[in-house]
């Protein structure tokens, strides 16, 4: 059985083969990836910031691995920006 970090790594490493590389990621903000992680974590389609048709849930384990890979993508985007300490990463509360 693979560990959580191994599952997240597998998901993240599969992104470039699907066309989701660092150049593609530049089209999105770190908050896009954080909201995508939230959508996977809670099964909330309305949180999904990308094309609605592309949102697909799997098993709980797969969803958490996908959420982890989206958080890794958010970190990568933050690290690629010179002024990332100045970015507003507050997560809006929807009620």
mmCIF file of C-alpha atoms in Angstrom:
data_model
loop_
_atom_site.group_PDB
_atom_site.id
_atom_site.type_symbol
_atom_site.label_atom_id
_atom_site.label_comp_id
_atom_site.label_asym_id
_atom_site.label_seq_id
_atom_site.Cartn_x
_atom_site.Cartn_y
_atom_site.Cartn_z
ATOM 1 C CA UNK A 1 0.000 0.000 0.000
ATOM 2 C CA UNK A 2 1.318 3.423 -0.963
ATOM 3 C CA UNK A 3 1.625 6.222 1.557
ATOM 4 C CA UNK A 4 -0.325 9.458 1.206
ATOM 5 C CA UNK A 5 2.694 11.418 0.017
ATOM 6 C CA UNK A 6 3.423 8.729 -2.589
ATOM 7 C CA UNK A 7 -0.151 8.961 -3.909
ATOM 8 C CA UNK A 8 0.040 12.767 -4.059
ATOM 9 C CA UNK A 9 3.394 12.568 -5.860
ATOM 10 C CA UNK A 10 1.982 10.144 -8.438
ATOM 11 C CA UNK A 11 -0.955 12.492 -9.105
ATOM 12 C CA UNK A 12 1.273 15.572 -9.363
ATOM 13 C CA UNK A 13 3.771 13.844 -11.659
ATOM 14 C CA UNK A 14 0.972 12.760 -14.002
ATOM 15 C CA UNK A 15 -0.147 16.353 -14.675
ATOM 16 C CA UNK A 16 2.381 17.240 -17.437
ATOM 17 C CA UNK A 17 1.350 14.199 -19.495
ATOM 18 C CA UNK A 18 -2.195 15.612 -19.423
ATOM 19 C CA UNK A 19 -1.028 19.047 -20.562
ATOM 20 C CA UNK A 20 -1.026 20.573 -17.086
ATOM 21 C CA UNK A 21 2.575 21.726 -16.858
ATOM 22 C CA UNK A 22 4.081 24.839 -15.288
ATOM 23 C CA UNK A 23 3.342 26.902 -18.412
ATOM 24 C CA UNK A 24 -0.322 25.891 -18.272
ATOM 25 C CA UNK A 25 -0.429 26.545 -14.530
ATOM 26 C CA UNK A 26 0.623 30.173 -15.121
ATOM 27 C CA UNK A 27 -2.882 30.752 -16.485
ATOM 28 C CA UNK A 28 -4.247 30.194 -12.976
ATOM 29 C CA UNK A 29 -3.775 31.791 -9.600
ATOM 30 C CA UNK A 30 -2.645 29.929 -6.492
ATOM 31 C CA UNK A 31 -6.199 30.396 -5.174
ATOM 32 C CA UNK A 32 -7.550 28.502 -8.182
ATOM 33 C CA UNK A 33 -5.546 25.476 -7.087
ATOM 34 C CA UNK A 34 -6.538 25.923 -3.438
ATOM 35 C CA UNK A 35 -10.213 26.049 -4.440
ATOM 36 C CA UNK A 36 -9.718 22.954 -6.598
ATOM 37 C CA UNK A 37 -8.234 21.177 -3.571
ATOM 38 C CA UNK A 38 -11.246 22.243 -1.520
ATOM 39 C CA UNK A 39 -13.584 20.879 -4.182
ATOM 40 C CA UNK A 40 -11.851 17.494 -4.039
ATOM 41 C CA UNK A 41 -11.685 17.452 -0.248
ATOM 42 C CA UNK A 42 -15.356 18.207 0.277
ATOM 43 C CA UNK A 43 -16.896 16.997 -2.981
ATOM 44 C CA UNK A 44 -18.096 20.535 -3.711
ATOM 45 C CA UNK A 45 -18.596 21.049 -7.425
ATOM 46 C CA UNK A 46 -19.382 24.749 -6.855
ATOM 47 C CA UNK A 47 -15.836 25.304 -5.508
ATOM 48 C CA UNK A 48 -14.262 23.920 -8.697
ATOM 49 C CA UNK A 49 -12.586 26.906 -10.431
ATOM 50 C CA UNK A 50 -12.004 25.205 -13.776
ATOM 51 C CA UNK A 51 -14.264 23.819 -16.509
ATOM 52 C CA UNK A 52 -17.204 22.207 -14.692
ATOM 53 C CA UNK A 53 -17.139 19.212 -17.038
ATOM 54 C CA UNK A 54 -13.604 18.369 -15.881
ATOM 55 C CA UNK A 55 -14.602 17.890 -12.227
ATOM 56 C CA UNK A 56 -14.764 14.192 -11.461
ATOM 57 C CA UNK A 57 -14.761 12.644 -8.034
ATOM 58 C CA UNK A 58 -13.257 9.239 -7.328
ATOM 59 C CA UNK A 59 -12.796 7.266 -4.137
ATOM 60 C CA UNK A 60 -12.118 9.186 -0.924
ATOM 61 C CA UNK A 61 -8.440 8.220 -1.219
ATOM 62 C CA UNK A 62 -8.237 9.433 -4.843
ATOM 63 C CA UNK A 63 -9.986 12.688 -3.962
ATOM 64 C CA UNK A 64 -7.546 13.392 -1.142
ATOM 65 C CA UNK A 65 -4.565 12.592 -3.392
ATOM 66 C CA UNK A 66 -5.998 14.960 -6.023
ATOM 67 C CA UNK A 67 -6.482 17.640 -3.344
ATOM 68 C CA UNK A 68 -2.875 17.188 -2.239
ATOM 69 C CA UNK A 69 -1.623 17.528 -5.795
ATOM 70 C CA UNK A 70 -3.637 20.742 -6.202
ATOM 71 C CA UNK A 71 -2.066 22.141 -3.030
ATOM 72 C CA UNK A 72 1.364 21.216 -4.431
ATOM 73 C CA UNK A 73 0.430 23.085 -7.633
ATOM 74 C CA UNK A 74 -0.568 26.130 -5.544
ATOM 75 C CA UNK A 75 2.801 26.040 -3.769
ATOM 76 C CA UNK A 76 4.602 25.743 -7.123
ATOM 77 C CA UNK A 77 2.708 28.790 -8.423
ATOM 78 C CA UNK A 78 3.540 30.762 -5.287
ATOM 79 C CA UNK A 79 7.207 29.898 -5.576
ATOM 80 C CA UNK A 80 7.254 30.985 -9.222
ATOM 81 C CA UNK A 81 6.118 34.495 -8.275
ATOM 82 C CA UNK A 82 8.638 37.040 -7.024
ATOM 83 C CA UNK A 83 6.198 38.772 -4.706
ATOM 84 C CA UNK A 84 4.413 35.762 -3.241
ATOM 85 C CA UNK A 85 4.740 37.078 0.321
ATOM 86 C CA UNK A 86 2.422 39.931 -0.699
ATOM 87 C CA UNK A 87 -0.330 37.737 -2.161
ATOM 88 C CA UNK A 88 -3.714 37.574 -0.481
ATOM 89 C CA UNK A 89 -4.403 33.901 0.157
ATOM 90 C CA UNK A 90 -7.368 34.381 2.421
ATOM 91 C CA UNK A 91 -10.009 31.834 1.631
ATOM 92 C CA UNK A 92 -13.438 33.433 1.233
ATOM 93 C CA UNK A 93 -16.196 32.089 3.420
ATOM 94 C CA UNK A 94 -19.299 31.145 1.483
ATOM 95 C CA UNK A 95 -22.437 30.895 3.539
#
